[in-house]
Each structure stands twice: as structure tokens, then as C-alpha cells.
Amino acid sequence: MSFINYSSKEINCKIVYYGPGLCGKTSNLNHIYQKTSPGIKGKMISLATETDRTLFFDFLPLSLGEIRGFKARFHLYTVPGQVFYDASRKLILKGVDGVIFVADSQKDRAEANQESMKNLVENLEEQGYSLGRLPFVLQYNKRDLPDVLPVEQLSKMLNTSGAPEFSATATNGEGVFPTLKCVAKQILQELRKGAK
Amino acid sequence: MHSHFILYQAESKMIKDACERLVEDANAMVVFLVDTNGQVLATAGDASDLDTTSLASLTAGNIAATSGMAKLMNEKEFTQIFHEGEKANLHISVLPAEAILLVIFDERSSLGLVRLRVRKSAQEIVNLLQTAKDKAHENQENAMPFAEITDDDIESLFSHS
Ligand SMILES: Nc1nc2c(ncn2[C@@H]2O[C@H](COP(=O)(O)OP(=O)(O)OP(=O)(O)O)[C@@H](O)[C@H]2O)c(=O)[nH]1
Ligand SMILES: [Mg+2]
């Protein structure tokens, strides 16, 4: 649910990075944080374990610029990918405006990707959302590694709704901004639709 | 399905004023109203040193986790949380209408006073929020400033990154 505030002249939208454990969600945010100028970004908050696994969420507020006199602000969240943190994932999905599913392209993570996608669909449904009707983008990450599945195969396995998809290597930043832009655009287009 | 919450200037001001009064009455430093998704609805008092965006998102996370715990214990909700610090204390209360009220105070006030004043202000704030939501709901279709945005507007947002 986007929040439009007339007194501060802001539109606030929430984007959630979803995907299996270690697929690179936090790495996406790290890259965005590193590559945006201080005026655009707020503080990045990571609630993580000692070993840098996301425990509850990462949070990064971005203020992209003005649209029709309103500041467009995007709140980026990552969920914890590890299976047993499902309760936390549900909480973070609340009020989401757009989802980025980060898949791990490595062969031996195929099953984990599918399980996480199924979990996303279920958790969205629980809140009355459906993937087909929500701004949604897929990212096939870790393309730099040797033992990865071809993108076509990942697409067939995961992208049943025909959503936009991107290849990425989050650790060097490749594909990170295109993925974010794509979902942000969909959200703004959705706002326009809602206004008509 | 895709809904927005629109807070208009008039309601925004009334809510902020109610929070300002609470700052005064409770002798507090800062009062914050946050929605359960982590958006700041109003700030009152001197919040200039605070990272309000981060605080709001953590508050929402905190409350979401706490109400998750309540459910597991078959409690309806833990409506109040208190954190005691060395210099400042934090009183958090969950209001109906999906809002969370945060009061930051130091030794110039006390937990008892804060609780009392929060109880008094809560109803007013909830009523104001409800009015704001009703109005937003009525105006959902026609009052949006974004009906006119073009693809170019959207594109230009991303031109610098
Ligand atoms: N080679 C390579 N490694 C990556 C890439 N993206 C992330 N990694 C590494 O994968 C590991 C996990 O990355 P994170 O970003 O923490 O993964 P996550 O999805 O946030 O994991 P959880 O928080 O447990 O859900 C780290 O060691 C990253 O450096 C990539 O594109 N290529
Ligand atoms: Mg993580």
C-alpha cells in the first residue's frame, strides 16, 4: 500500500527482495547503498546474525527524485531467506507494493529457488495478494559462477507469470539497478492506473 | 486490489497538532506516529537529531514481531512496550487503526505520566486517523495527483542512476 502524504509531499512505496537463503538479496541492497549519492539514500539497517545472515530484515530508504511535485521515496526491504524464518518473512511482506524475486542461478540451488517461490506465493495469498497482479520482477543472480543453469531454464522453472526478468551478479553490481528500476516503474504505473 | 493511503494536509495538520499537545502534556521530547507498515504519519517535538525514517521502520518491525509473539501465546496484543535507556526512554503503544504511537522522554517526565497522557490522547488521534482514512477512501479515484504522470516523468526519475 503506497502512502501519499500531502503535507510532506511524498509518495512512499515498499519494495521487498525475496528469495532463498544466500541468493544475494542483501548483496543487492549493499550495492545500491554503495552506488547512490548521500542525498538520495538514508541509512541502511541490517538486522543480521553474527555470520551476516539476515535475521529479520535489511532496510534502505531511497529518495529518487520528484514526480509531479511529490518526492518519490522507495523503502527497500530484504527478507531472511532461511526456511525457518518464515514468520518474519510474512511480517515484512505486509503492505508491499512490489516484489523482486532473487534466484540463485547455481544448479544445486534449483530446488531452493522453487521452494522459496512457492513460499512467496503462499505468503502473498495469505494477505490477499496475488503475484500476477502485483508489480513483480525476477532476478537470476550469481551469473559469474561456473556451475549455473541457463537463464531460459531458470525462467521456465520460476517465471510462470511471464514477469520481467534480469540476469545479475549482485556482488559486482551487474543487473542490480535495472532490476530495481523495473519494479519501481511498475509501481508508479500502478499508481497512475489507480488514479484513473 | 492495489490501494493507497492518502493523507491530506488538513488531516495531517490536525494529527500533528494532537501529537504536539501530547509532547507538552507528557513533558516528552518527541512524539511519533507511525503506521504499521513503517511509514511516518506525524512527528512532534524536536526530532531534528533523529533518523525518523529508520526509527519508523524499526518500530513497525518491532511491533510486528511483538504482535506475532502475542498471537503465538494466544494473547490479543501487547498494547504497550516500554524501553528504558540511560538518557532517554521509549514508550510504544499500539493504537487501533493500524497506527503506533512512540513517545521519547527523559528524566523530566516519568513512565506514569507518559502512560496517563498517552491514554488520554490515543482516542483523539485514532479518531483523527479514522477521519483521514475515510476521506482518503472517498477520494481514492479522483484526487490522485498521478493520473497525469507520463512515461517520461517516470523515466526521468531514474536518469541519474
Ligand atoms: N559469486 C557471487 N557471489 C554472490 C553474488 N551475490 C551474492 N553473493 C554471495 O553470496 C553470499 C550470500 O549473499 P547475501 O546477499 O548475504 O544473501 P541473502 O540472500 O541476503 O541471504 P539471507 O540473508 O540468508 O537470506 C555472500 O557471500 C555474497 O557475497 C553473486 O552475484 N556472485
Ligand atoms: Mg540477507
CSV table of N, CA, C and O in Angstrom, one decimal, chain B residues 56-129:
chain,number,residue,atom,x,y,z
B,56,ALA,N,11.1,4.7,12.3
B,56,ALA,CA,9.8,4.2,11.9
B,56,ALA,C,9.8,2.8,11.4
B,56,ALA,O,8.9,2.0,11.8
B,57,SER,N,10.7,2.5,10.6
B,57,SER,CA,10.8,1.1,10.1
B,57,SER,C,11.1,0.1,11.1
B,57,SER,O,10.5,-1.0,11.2
B,58,LEU,N,12.0,0.5,12.0
B,58,LEU,CA,12.3,-0.5,13.1
B,58,LEU,C,11.2,-0.6,14.1
B,58,LEU,O,10.9,-1.7,14.6
B,59,THR,N,10.5,0.5,14.3
B,59,THR,CA,9.3,0.4,15.2
B,59,THR,C,8.3,-0.5,14.7
B,59,THR,O,7.7,-1.4,15.4
B,60,ALA,N,8.0,-0.4,13.4
B,60,ALA,CA,7.0,-1.2,12.8
B,60,ALA,C,7.4,-2.7,12.8
B,60,ALA,O,6.6,-3.6,13.1
B,61,GLY,N,8.7,-2.9,12.6
B,61,GLY,CA,9.2,-4.3,12.7
B,61,GLY,C,9.1,-4.8,14.1
B,61,GLY,O,8.7,-6.0,14.3
B,62,ASN,N,9.5,-4.0,15.0
B,62,ASN,CA,9.4,-4.4,16.4
B,62,ASN,C,7.9,-4.8,16.8
B,62,ASN,O,7.7,-5.8,17.4
B,63,ILE,N,7.0,-3.9,16.4
B,63,ILE,CA,5.6,-4.2,16.8
B,63,ILE,C,5.1,-5.4,16.0
B,63,ILE,O,4.3,-6.2,16.6
B,64,ALA,N,5.5,-5.5,14.8
B,64,ALA,CA,5.0,-6.7,14.0
B,64,ALA,C,5.5,-8.0,14.7
B,64,ALA,O,4.7,-8.9,14.9
B,65,ALA,N,6.8,-7.9,15.1
B,65,ALA,CA,7.3,-9.1,15.8
B,65,ALA,C,6.6,-9.4,17.1
B,65,ALA,O,6.3,-10.5,17.5
B,66,THR,N,6.3,-8.3,17.9
B,66,THR,CA,5.7,-8.4,19.2
B,66,THR,C,4.3,-9.0,19.0
B,66,THR,O,3.8,-9.8,19.8
B,67,SER,N,3.5,-8.5,18.0
B,67,SER,CA,2.2,-9.0,17.9
B,67,SER,C,2.2,-10.4,17.4
B,67,SER,O,1.3,-11.2,17.7
B,68,GLY,N,3.2,-10.8,16.6
B,68,GLY,CA,3.4,-12.2,16.2
B,68,GLY,C,3.6,-13.0,17.4
B,68,GLY,O,3.0,-14.1,17.6
B,69,MET,N,4.4,-12.6,18.4
B,69,MET,CA,4.6,-13.3,19.6
B,69,MET,C,3.3,-13.4,20.4
B,69,MET,O,3.0,-14.5,21.0
B,70,ALA,N,2.5,-12.3,20.5
B,70,ALA,CA,1.3,-12.3,21.2
B,70,ALA,C,0.3,-13.4,20.6
B,70,ALA,O,-0.3,-14.2,21.4
B,71,LYS,N,0.3,-13.5,19.3
B,71,LYS,CA,-0.6,-14.5,18.7
B,71,LYS,C,-0.2,-15.9,19.1
B,71,LYS,O,-1.0,-16.7,19.4
B,72,LEU,N,1.1,-16.1,19.1
B,72,LEU,CA,1.6,-17.5,19.5
B,72,LEU,C,1.2,-17.8,20.9
B,72,LEU,O,1.1,-19.0,21.3
B,73,MET,N,1.1,-16.8,21.7
B,73,MET,CA,0.7,-17.0,23.1
B,73,MET,C,-0.8,-16.9,23.4
B,73,MET,O,-1.2,-16.8,24.5
B,74,ASN,N,-1.5,-16.8,22.3
B,74,ASN,CA,-3.0,-16.6,22.4
B,74,ASN,C,-3.3,-15.3,23.2
B,74,ASN,O,-4.4,-15.3,23.8
B,75,GLU,N,-2.5,-14.3,23.1
B,75,GLU,CA,-2.8,-13.0,23.7
B,75,GLU,C,-3.3,-12.2,22.5
B,75,GLU,O,-2.9,-12.4,21.4
B,76,LYS,N,-4.2,-11.3,22.8
B,76,LYS,CA,-4.7,-10.5,21.6
B,76,LYS,C,-3.6,-9.6,21.1
B,76,LYS,O,-3.3,-9.5,19.9
B,77,GLU,N,-3.0,-8.9,22.0
B,77,GLU,CA,-2.0,-7.9,21.6
B,77,GLU,C,-1.3,-7.4,22.8
B,77,GLU,O,-1.9,-7.2,23.8
B,78,PHE,N,0.0,-7.2,22.7
B,78,PHE,CA,0.7,-6.4,23.8
B,78,PHE,C,0.6,-5.0,23.4
B,78,PHE,O,1.2,-4.5,22.5
B,79,THR,N,-0.3,-4.2,24.1
B,79,THR,CA,-0.6,-2.9,23.6
B,79,THR,C,0.5,-1.9,24.0
B,79,THR,O,0.6,-0.8,23.4
B,80,GLN,N,1.3,-2.2,25.0
B,80,GLN,CA,2.3,-1.2,25.4
B,80,GLN,C,3.6,-1.8,25.6
B,80,GLN,O,3.7,-2.9,26.1
B,81,ILE,N,4.6,-1.1,25.1
B,81,ILE,CA,6.0,-1.6,25.3
B,81,ILE,C,6.8,-0.4,25.9
B,81,ILE,O,6.7,0.7,25.5
B,82,PHE,N,7.7,-0.7,26.8
B,82,PHE,CA,8.5,0.3,27.4
B,82,PHE,C,10.0,-0.1,27.4
B,82,PHE,O,10.3,-1.2,27.7
B,83,HIS,N,10.8,0.8,26.8
B,83,HIS,CA,12.2,0.5,26.8
B,83,HIS,C,12.9,1.6,27.7
B,83,HIS,O,12.7,2.8,27.4
B,84,GLU,N,13.7,1.2,28.6
B,84,GLU,CA,14.4,2.2,29.5
B,84,GLU,C,15.8,2.3,29.1
B,84,GLU,O,16.5,1.3,28.9
B,85,GLY,N,16.2,3.6,28.8
B,85,GLY,CA,17.6,3.8,28.5
B,85,GLY,C,18.3,4.6,29.5
B,85,GLY,O,17.8,4.9,30.6
B,86,GLU,N,19.6,4.9,29.3
B,86,GLU,CA,20.3,5.7,30.3
B,86,GLU,C,19.9,7.2,30.3
B,86,GLU,O,19.6,7.8,31.3
B,87,LYS,N,19.7,7.7,29.0
B,87,LYS,CA,19.3,9.1,28.9
B,87,LYS,C,17.9,9.3,28.5
B,87,LYS,O,17.2,10.2,29.0
B,88,ALA,N,17.5,8.4,27.6
B,88,ALA,CA,16.1,8.5,27.1
B,88,ALA,C,15.3,7.2,27.2
B,88,ALA,O,16.0,6.1,27.3
B,89,ASN,N,14.0,7.3,27.4
B,89,ASN,CA,13.2,6.2,27.4
B,89,ASN,C,12.2,6.2,26.3
B,89,ASN,O,11.9,7.3,25.7
B,90,LEU,N,11.7,5.0,26.0
B,90,LEU,CA,10.8,4.9,24.8
B,90,LEU,C,9.6,4.2,25.3
B,90,LEU,O,9.6,3.1,25.9
B,91,HIS,N,8.4,4.8,25.0
B,91,HIS,CA,7.2,4.2,25.3
B,91,HIS,C,6.4,4.0,24.0
B,91,HIS,O,6.3,5.0,23.2
B,92,ILE,N,6.1,2.8,23.7
B,92,ILE,CA,5.4,2.5,22.4
B,92,ILE,C,4.1,1.9,22.7
B,92,ILE,O,3.9,1.0,23.5
B,93,SER,N,3.0,2.5,22.0
B,93,SER,CA,1.7,1.9,22.2
B,93,SER,C,1.1,1.6,20.8
B,93,SER,O,1.2,2.4,19.9
B,94,VAL,N,0.4,0.5,20.8
B,94,VAL,CA,-0.3,0.1,19.5
B,94,VAL,C,-1.7,0.7,19.6
B,94,VAL,O,-2.4,0.4,20.5
B,95,LEU,N,-2.0,1.5,18.6
B,95,LEU,CA,-3.4,2.1,18.5
B,95,LEU,C,-4.2,1.3,17.5
B,95,LEU,O,-3.7,0.7,16.6
B,96,PRO,N,-5.5,1.3,17.7
B,96,PRO,CA,-6.4,0.8,16.6
B,96,PRO,C,-6.1,1.6,15.4
B,96,PRO,O,-5.4,2.6,15.4
B,97,ALA,N,-6.7,1.2,14.3
B,97,ALA,CA,-6.5,1.9,13.0
B,97,ALA,C,-5.0,1.8,12.5
B,97,ALA,O,-4.5,2.7,11.8
B,98,GLU,N,-4.4,0.7,12.9
B,98,GLU,CA,-3.1,0.4,12.3
B,98,GLU,C,-2.0,1.5,12.5
B,98,GLU,O,-1.3,1.8,11.6
B,99,ALA,N,-2.0,2.0,13.7
B,99,ALA,CA,-1.0,3.0,14.0
B,99,ALA,C,-0.3,2.7,15.3
B,99,ALA,O,-0.7,2.0,16.1
B,100,ILE,N,0.9,3.3,15.3
B,100,ILE,CA,1.8,3.0,16.5
B,100,ILE,C,2.2,4.4,17.0
B,100,ILE,O,2.7,5.2,16.2
B,101,LEU,N,2.1,4.6,18.3
B,101,LEU,CA,2.5,5.9,18.9
B,101,LEU,C,3.8,5.7,19.7
B,101,LEU,O,3.8,4.8,20.6
B,102,LEU,N,4.8,6.5,19.4
B,102,LEU,CA,6.0,6.4,20.1
B,102,LEU,C,6.2,7.7,20.9
B,102,LEU,O,6.1,8.8,20.4
B,103,VAL,N,6.6,7.5,22.2
B,103,VAL,CA,6.9,8.7,23.0
B,103,VAL,C,8.3,8.6,23.5
B,103,VAL,O,8.7,7.6,24.2
B,104,ILE,N,9.2,9.5,23.2
B,104,ILE,CA,10.5,9.5,23.7
B,104,ILE,C,10.6,10.6,24.8
B,104,ILE,O,10.2,11.7,24.6
B,105,PHE,N,11.1,10.1,26.0
B,105,PHE,CA,11.1,11.1,27.1
B,105,PHE,C,12.3,10.8,28.0
B,105,PHE,O,12.9,9.7,27.9
B,106,ASP,N,12.7,11.8,28.8
B,106,ASP,CA,13.9,11.7,29.7
B,106,ASP,C,13.4,11.9,31.1
B,106,ASP,O,12.2,11.8,31.4
B,107,GLU,N,14.4,12.2,32.0
B,107,GLU,CA,14.1,12.3,33.4
B,107,GLU,C,13.1,13.4,33.8
B,107,GLU,O,12.6,13.5,34.9
B,108,ARG,N,12.9,14.3,32.8
B,108,ARG,CA,12.0,15.4,33.1
B,108,ARG,C,10.5,14.9,33.1
B,108,ARG,O,9.6,15.6,33.6
B,109,SER,N,10.3,13.7,32.7
B,109,SER,CA,8.9,13.1,32.7
B,109,SER,C,9.0,11.7,33.5
B,109,SER,O,10.1,11.4,34.0
B,110,SER,N,8.0,11.0,33.4
B,110,SER,CA,8.0,9.7,34.1
B,110,SER,C,7.1,8.7,33.3
B,110,SER,O,6.2,9.2,32.6
B,111,LEU,N,7.3,7.5,33.5
B,111,LEU,CA,6.5,6.5,32.8
B,111,LEU,C,5.0,6.6,33.2
B,111,LEU,O,4.2,6.5,32.3
B,112,GLY,N,4.8,6.9,34.4
B,112,GLY,CA,3.4,7.1,34.9
B,112,GLY,C,2.7,8.2,34.1
B,112,GLY,O,1.6,8.0,33.6
B,113,LEU,N,3.4,9.3,34.1
B,113,LEU,CA,2.8,10.5,33.4
B,113,LEU,C,2.6,10.2,31.9
B,113,LEU,O,1.5,10.5,31.3
B,114,VAL,N,3.6,9.6,31.3
B,114,VAL,CA,3.5,9.3,29.8
B,114,VAL,C,2.3,8.4,29.6
B,114,VAL,O,1.5,8.6,28.7
B,115,ARG,N,2.2,7.3,30.4
B,115,ARG,CA,1.1,6.4,30.2
B,115,ARG,C,-0.2,7.1,30.3
B,115,ARG,O,-1.1,6.9,29.5
B,116,LEU,N,-0.4,7.9,31.3
B,116,LEU,CA,-1.6,8.6,31.5
B,116,LEU,C,-2.0,9.5,30.3
B,116,LEU,O,-3.1,9.4,29.8
B,117,ARG,N,-1.0,10.2,29.9
B,117,ARG,CA,-1.3,11.2,28.8
B,117,ARG,C,-1.5,10.5,27.5
B,117,ARG,O,-2.3,10.9,26.6
B,118,VAL,N,-0.8,9.4,27.3
B,118,VAL,CA,-1.0,8.6,26.0
B,118,VAL,C,-2.4,8.1,26.0
B,118,VAL,O,-3.1,8.2,25.0
B,119,ARG,N,-2.8,7.6,27.2
B,119,ARG,CA,-4.2,7.0,27.2
B,119,ARG,C,-5.2,8.1,26.8
B,119,ARG,O,-6.1,7.9,26.1
B,120,LYS,N,-4.9,9.3,27.3
B,120,LYS,CA,-5.9,10.4,27.0
B,120,LYS,C,-5.8,10.8,25.5
B,120,LYS,O,-6.8,11.1,25.0
B,121,SER,N,-4.6,10.9,25.0
B,121,SER,CA,-4.5,11.3,23.6
B,121,SER,C,-4.9,10.3,22.6
B,121,SER,O,-5.3,10.6,21.4
B,122,ALA,N,-4.7,9.0,23.0
B,122,ALA,CA,-4.9,8.0,22.0
B,122,ALA,C,-6.2,8.0,21.2
B,122,ALA,O,-6.2,8.0,20.0
B,123,GLN,N,-7.3,8.2,22.0
B,123,GLN,CA,-8.6,8.2,21.3
B,123,GLN,C,-8.7,9.3,20.3
B,123,GLN,O,-9.2,9.1,19.2
B,124,GLU,N,-8.2,10.5,20.7
B,124,GLU,CA,-8.3,11.6,19.8
B,124,GLU,C,-7.5,11.3,18.5
B,124,GLU,O,-8.0,11.5,17.4
B,125,ILE,N,-6.3,10.8,18.7
B,125,ILE,CA,-5.5,10.5,17.5
B,125,ILE,C,-6.2,9.4,16.6
B,125,ILE,O,-6.2,9.6,15.4
B,126,VAL,N,-6.7,8.4,17.2
B,126,VAL,CA,-7.4,7.4,16.5
B,126,VAL,C,-8.6,7.9,15.7
B,126,VAL,O,-8.7,7.6,14.5
B,127,ASN,N,-9.3,8.8,16.3
B,127,ASN,CA,-10.5,9.4,15.6
B,127,ASN,C,-10.0,10.2,14.4
B,127,ASN,O,-10.6,10.1,13.3
B,128,LEU,N,-9.0,11.0,14.6
B,128,LEU,CA,-8.4,11.8,13.5
B,128,LEU,C,-7.9,10.9,12.4
B,128,LEU,O,-8.2,11.2,11.2
B,129,LEU,N,-7.3,9.9,12.7
B,129,LEU,CA,-6.8,8.9,11.7
B,129,LEU,C,-7.9,8.3,10.9
B,129,LEU,O,-7.9,8.2,9.7
